[in-house]
C-alpha positions in Angstrom: -28.0 149.5 -52.5 -27.6 145.8 -50.7 -26.5 142.7 -53.1 -29.4 140.7 -54.6 -27.8 137.7 -56.1 -26.8 135.6 -53.6 -27.3 132.0 -54.8 -24.5 130.0 -57.1 -26.3 128.6 -60.0 -28.0 132.0 -59.8 -24.8 134.0 -60.3 -23.6 131.6 -63.2 -27.0 132.0 -65.0 -27.6 135.7 -64.9 -23.4 136.0 -65.4 -24.5 133.9 -69.0 -27.3 136.0 -69.6 -25.5 139.5 -69.4 -22.4 138.3 -71.5 -25.4 137.4 -74.2 -26.8 140.5 -73.8 -23.1 142.5 -74.1 -22.0 140.8 -77.3 -25.7 141.5 -78.6 -25.0 145.3 -77.8 -22.0 144.9 -79.4 -20.2 146.6 -76.2 -16.9 145.5 -74.8 -16.1 144.4 -71.5 -14.1 147.6 -71.3 -17.0 150.0 -72.5 -19.1 147.6 -69.7 -16.5 148.0 -67.0 -16.3 152.0 -67.3 -20.7 152.0 -66.9 -20.6 150.7 -63.4 -17.1 152.1 -62.7 -15.0 148.6 -62.3 -12.1 146.9 -63.8 -12.7 145.1 -66.7 -11.9 141.8 -64.8 -14.7 142.9 -62.5 -17.1 142.3 -65.4 -15.2 138.9 -66.9 -15.8 137.6 -63.2 -19.5 138.9 -63.1 -19.7 136.8 -66.4 -18.6 133.8 -65.1 -20.4 133.6 -62.0 -17.8 134.0 -59.7 -18.5 137.8 -58.3 -21.5 139.0 -56.6 -23.5 141.3 -58.5 -25.4 144.4 -56.9 -28.8 146.0 -57.7 -27.4 149.2 -59.1 -24.9 147.1 -61.1 -27.7 145.2 -62.8 -29.3 148.1 -63.3 -27.0 150.3 -65.0 -26.0 147.3 -67.4 -29.6 146.0 -68.4 -30.2 150.2 -69.6 -27.0 150.0 -71.3 -27.7 146.7 -72.9 -31.2 148.0 -73.7 -32.6 144.7 -72.1 -35.2 144.7 -69.1 -34.5 143.6 -65.4 -36.6 140.8 -65.5 -34.5 139.4 -68.2 -31.6 138.9 -65.5 -33.6 138.5 -62.2 -36.4 136.2 -62.8 -35.9 133.0 -61.0 -38.8 130.7 -62.0 -37.8 126.7 -61.2 -38.5 124.7 -64.5 -40.1 122.1 -61.6 -42.7 125.1 -61.1 -44.4 126.0 -64.3 -46.6 128.7 -64.5 -49.6 126.6 -65.7 -53.1 127.0 -64.3 -55.8 124.4 -65.4 -59.4 123.5 -65.5 -59.9 120.9 -63.0 -62.4 118.3 -63.1 -64.4 117.2 -65.6 -64.8 120.0 -68.1 -66.5 121.4 -71.0 -64.4 123.7 -71.8 -63.6 124.2 -75.8 -60.9 125.5 -77.7 -62.1 129.3 -77.7 -61.9 129.0 -74.2 -58.4 127.9 -74.5 -57.9 130.8 -76.4 -59.6 133.6 -74.4 -57.7 132.2 -71.1 -54.5 131.8 -72.5 -53.0 135.6 -72.4 -54.8 136.0 -69.6 -53.1 133.4 -67.9 -49.7 135.1 -69.5 -50.7 138.6 -68.2 -51.3 136.7 -64.6 -47.8 135.4 -64.5 -46.1 138.6 -65.7 -47.5 140.4 -63.1 -46.7 137.8 -59.7 -43.0 138.1 -61.5 -42.6 141.7 -62.0 -43.8 141.5 -58.0 -41.4 138.8 -57.0 -38.3 140.6 -59.1 -39.6 144.4 -57.3 -39.0 142.2 -54.0 -35.6 141.3 -55.1 -34.2 144.2 -56.6 -35.1 146.4 -52.9 -34.7 143.6 -50.8 -38.2 143.9 -49.6 -39.8 140.2 -49.9 -43.6 139.9 -49.2 -44.7 139.1 -45.5 -46.2 135.7 -45.8 -48.7 134.7 -42.7 -49.6 131.5 -44.5 -51.1 128.6 -42.3 -50.2 125.1 -43.0 -52.3 122.9 -45.3 -55.8 121.8 -43.7 -57.1 118.7 -44.2 -60.5 117.3 -45.2 -59.8 114.2 -44.1 -62.8 112.2 -41.8 -65.4 115.4 -42.5 -68.0 115.9 -44.8 -67.4 119.0 -46.9 -69.8 121.2 -45.4 -67.9 120.3 -42.2 -65.2 121.0 -43.6 -65.7 124.5 -45.2 -67.3 126.1 -41.6 -64.4 124.5 -39.5 -62.2 125.8 -41.8 -63.3 129.2 -42.1 -64.0 129.6 -38.3 -60.5 128.3 -37.3 -59.2 131.2 -40.5 -61.4 133.8 -39.1 -60.1 133.0 -35.2 -56.7 133.1 -36.9 -56.8 136.1 -38.2 -58.5 138.1 -35.2 -61.9 138.5 -37.4 -64.8 137.6 -35.6 -68.4 137.0 -36.7 -69.1 139.8 -38.4 -68.8 141.1 -42.1 -65.6 141.5 -44.0 -65.5 144.9 -45.9 -62.3 144.8 -47.9 -61.6 141.6 -48.3 -58.9 141.9 -50.8 -56.9 144.1 -48.1 -57.3 141.1 -45.9 -55.8 138.9 -48.4 -52.9 140.9 -49.2 -51.9 143.1 -46.2 -52.8 140.1 -43.5 -51.9 136.6 -45.3 -49.5 137.8 -47.9 -51.6 136.9 -50.9 -50.8 138.4 -54.3 -54.8 139.6 -55.7 -54.4 141.0 -59.1 -57.7 142.2 -60.8 -57.2 141.6 -64.3 -60.1 142.1 -67.1 -61.6 138.6 -68.3 -64.6 137.3 -70.6 -67.8 136.9 -68.0 -67.9 133.0 -67.9 -64.4 133.4 -66.0 -64.3 134.2 -62.3 -60.8 133.7 -60.9 -57.4 132.2 -61.4 -55.5 130.6 -58.6 -51.4 129.8 -58.8 -49.0 128.9 -55.8 -45.5 128.3 -55.9 -43.0 128.0 -53.0 -41.1 131.2 -55.0 -43.7 133.2 -56.0 -46.1 132.5 -52.9 -50.0 132.0 -53.2 -51.5 134.2 -56.5 -54.9 135.3 -57.4 -56.4 136.8 -60.9 -59.9 138.4 -59.7 -62.2 139.3 -63.0 -62.3 143.0 -62.9 -65.3 143.2 -65.0 -67.7 141.3 -62.5 -69.4 143.0 -59.4 -67.9 143.5 -56.6 -70.0 141.5 -54.7 -68.9 138.4 -57.2 -65.1 139.4 -57.0 -65.6 139.1 -53.2 -66.8 135.4 -53.5 -64.4 134.7 -56.2 -61.6 135.5 -54.0 -63.2 133.6 -51.1 -63.3 130.8 -53.7 -59.4 130.8 -54.9 -58.5 131.5 -51.2 -60.2 128.0 -50.3 -58.5 126.3 -52.9 -55.0 127.9 -51.5 -56.0 126.5 -47.8 -56.3 123.2 -48.4 -54.6 122.2 -52.2 -52.2 125.0 -52.5 -50.3 123.3 -55.1 -53.4 122.3 -57.6 -53.9 125.6 -59.6 -57.2 126.4 -61.1 -59.0 128.8 -63.4 -62.5 128.9 -62.0 -65.3 129.3 -65.0 -69.2 129.1 -65.2 -70.5 125.8 -66.8 -66.9 124.2 -66.1 -68.2 120.8 -64.8 -70.7 118.0 -66.0 -70.5 117.3 -62.0 -68.7 119.7 -59.5 -65.5 117.8 -57.6 -65.7 117.7 -54.1 -62.4 120.0 -54.5 -65.0 122.9 -56.0 -67.6 121.9 -53.7 -65.5 122.9 -50.6 -64.3 126.2 -52.1 -67.8 127.0 -52.9 -69.4 126.2 -49.4 -65.6 128.0 -47.5 -66.9 131.0 -49.7 -70.1 131.6 -48.1 -68.8 130.8 -44.2 -66.0 132.8 -44.2 -68.0 135.7 -46.1 -71.4 134.8 -44.0 -70.6 132.9 -40.9 -73.2 131.0 -39.6 -73.3 132.4 -35.7 -73.3 135.8 -36.6 -75.7 135.5 -39.5 -78.1 133.8 -37.1 -77.5 136.3 -34.6 -78.8 139.5 -37.0 -81.4 137.4 -38.8 -83.5 136.6 -35.6 -83.2 139.7 -34.1 -84.1 141.3 -37.7 -87.1 138.8 -37.9 -87.8 139.8 -34.2 -88.5 143.7 -35.1 -91.2 143.0 -37.5 -93.6 139.8 -38.1 -92.9 139.9 -41.7 -89.4 140.1 -43.7 -89.4 141.9 -47.2 -87.2 141.7 -50.0 -85.7 145.2 -48.6 -84.9 143.5 -45.4 -83.0 141.0 -47.1 -80.9 143.4 -49.3 -80.5 145.8 -46.4 -78.8 142.6 -44.6 -77.1 141.3 -47.9 -75.8 145.0 -47.5 -74.2 144.7 -44.2 -72.3 141.3 -45.2 -71.3 142.9 -48.4 -72.6 139.7 -50.7 -75.2 139.4 -53.3 -79.0 139.2 -52.8 -78.9 135.8 -54.2 -75.8 134.5 -52.1 -77.6 135.7 -48.8 -80.5 134.0 -49.6 -78.9 130.7 -50.5 -77.0 130.9 -47.0 -80.3 131.2 -45.5 -82.4 128.9 -47.4 -78.9 126.2 -46.6 -79.3 127.4 -42.9 -83.3 126.7 -43.2 -84.3 130.4 -41.7 -86.2 130.6 -44.9 -88.0 128.2 -47.2 -86.0 126.3 -50.1 -86.3 127.8 -53.5 -86.3 131.3 -52.5 -83.6 132.8 -54.3 -84.8 131.0 -57.3 -88.0 132.6 -57.0 -86.8 136.2 -56.5 -84.5 135.5 -59.4 -87.4 134.7 -61.4 -89.6 137.5 -60.6 -87.2 140.2 -62.5 -86.6 142.1 -58.5 -84.3 145.2 -59.6 -81.6 144.6 -56.7 -80.1 147.7 -57.9 -83.7 150.3 -57.6 -84.0 148.7 -54.2 -80.2 149.9 -52.8 -81.3 153.2 -54.0 -84.4 153.2 -52.8 -83.2 152.2 -48.8 -80.5 154.3 -49.4 -77.4 152.1 -49.1 -74.1 153.0 -49.7 -71.6 151.2 -52.4 -70.1 148.5 -51.7 -66.3 149.3 -49.7 -63.9 148.3 -53.0 -60.4 148.7 -53.8 -60.8 148.0 -57.7 -57.2 148.6 -59.0 -55.8 146.2 -61.0 -52.7 146.1 -59.0 -52.0 145.4 -55.5 -51.0 148.9 -53.4 -48.2 147.2 -52.6 -46.9 146.4 -55.6 -47.5 150.1 -56.9 -45.2 151.3 -53.7 -42.7 149.0 -54.7 -42.3 150.6 -58.3 -42.7 154.0 -57.1 -39.9 153.2 -54.3 -37.5 151.6 -57.2 -38.4 154.7 -59.6 -37.6 157.0 -56.6 -34.3 155.3 -55.6 -33.4 155.2 -59.4 -33.4 151.6 -59.7 -35.4 151.5 -62.4 -36.2 154.2 -65.4 -39.5 155.8 -66.1 -40.0 153.2 -69.1 -40.1 150.2 -66.8 -41.9 151.8 -64.2 -44.8 152.8 -67.1 -44.5 149.0 -68.1 -44.9 147.5 -64.2 -47.9 149.6 -64.2 -49.2 148.7 -68.2 -49.5 152.2 -68.6 -48.0 155.1 -71.0 -45.5 157.3 -69.4 -47.8 160.3 -68.7 -50.2 158.2 -67.0 -47.3 156.9 -65.0 -46.5 159.9 -63.7 -49.7 160.9 -62.8 -49.5 157.7 -61.1 -46.7 158.6 -59.3 -48.3 162.0 -58.0 -51.0 160.3 -56.6 -49.1 157.5 -54.8 -46.7 160.5 -53.5 -49.8 162.6 -52.3 -51.1 159.8 -50.3 -48.7 160.2 -47.5 -47.8 157.0 -47.8 -44.5 156.9 -48.6 -43.0 153.3 -49.3 -39.9 152.4 -47.9 -38.6 149.3 -49.7 -37.1 147.5 -46.4 -40.9 147.6 -44.6 -44.1 146.0 -45.9 -46.7 147.9 -45.9 -48.9 148.8 -42.5 -50.5 146.1 -40.8 -54.6 145.8 -40.6 -55.4 143.1 -39.0 -59.0 143.0 -36.9 -62.4 143.1 -38.0 -63.2 144.6 -41.2 -66.4 146.6 -40.9 
């Protein structure tokens, strides 16, 4: 196994942590040396930060000391605290803070675990990040459409629907995307640091159409205000700041680009004298968005009259029943709590005995029995993950 600790300051910090853990476990330096098959002087050098530490050595010592490996390998710069914020004028309550705090901590733990596994396996995330986009000199709407078009061009996505947006963000761009259960009013959390990269937590309890809008909204923050973490929640703003208005607009342009939407709407209109709600449901399904999102987008483009979305909403129209009658399939979705790559990293670490079964289960957030089932399922997919490579790259139109 490759040596994973290279930075001198990290060596000193890890050495001190190892010494503290060893003493708490009442293990002598001689006994620690036997555990990893080295001389006692090597343990002395490790604890002083004078000797580089291999992943296998660190794992064995952590097990012997009864401590999680993350206690030694975690490297979270003090200048980049993991704190997400409600942006702009907010009407949040103390209850909101109590509800979101444990979710923020879970989000932080998952991101840190992901990063630590990459370090242990020498498998860094392949980041394909663009430089931050500037909004200077453009209206919010112009900036949102321009940046959405440039990102689609950069990623070779054309102007069609994006069926599994999460795969695009994770595999084509290198974001960390987690689906975490949250109270209904919270949509997504966004965080970025140079150490962890771009991170998104999406409300797992929301329908997939809304989760897609939330992912695109969070990605907009990453593209234009990378170092400003945010929690997105309903009723958050008395008046939306420009950054939020931009993110909302970007999400609709990114998911439903003007050129493709106008062309398809025009073709549909030519084929029928009068469009029905069923036609609009079909078009919304084509773009994998909600009927309301589509209709509001068509209103903005002045392809249909203003106020139609509110009229449909107040009429009690049952979209789900309409989809069933129209024979529309379910939206393609990968709603696992953890990214696929995260799961394969954990499996790879477990297979190669870098971590034990207990830690494998903790990384997945399940008990040991469920962890064995997950491991078997991952193996049976035939996509065995090699620690020195990224997952297969899928760049192109999702449709």
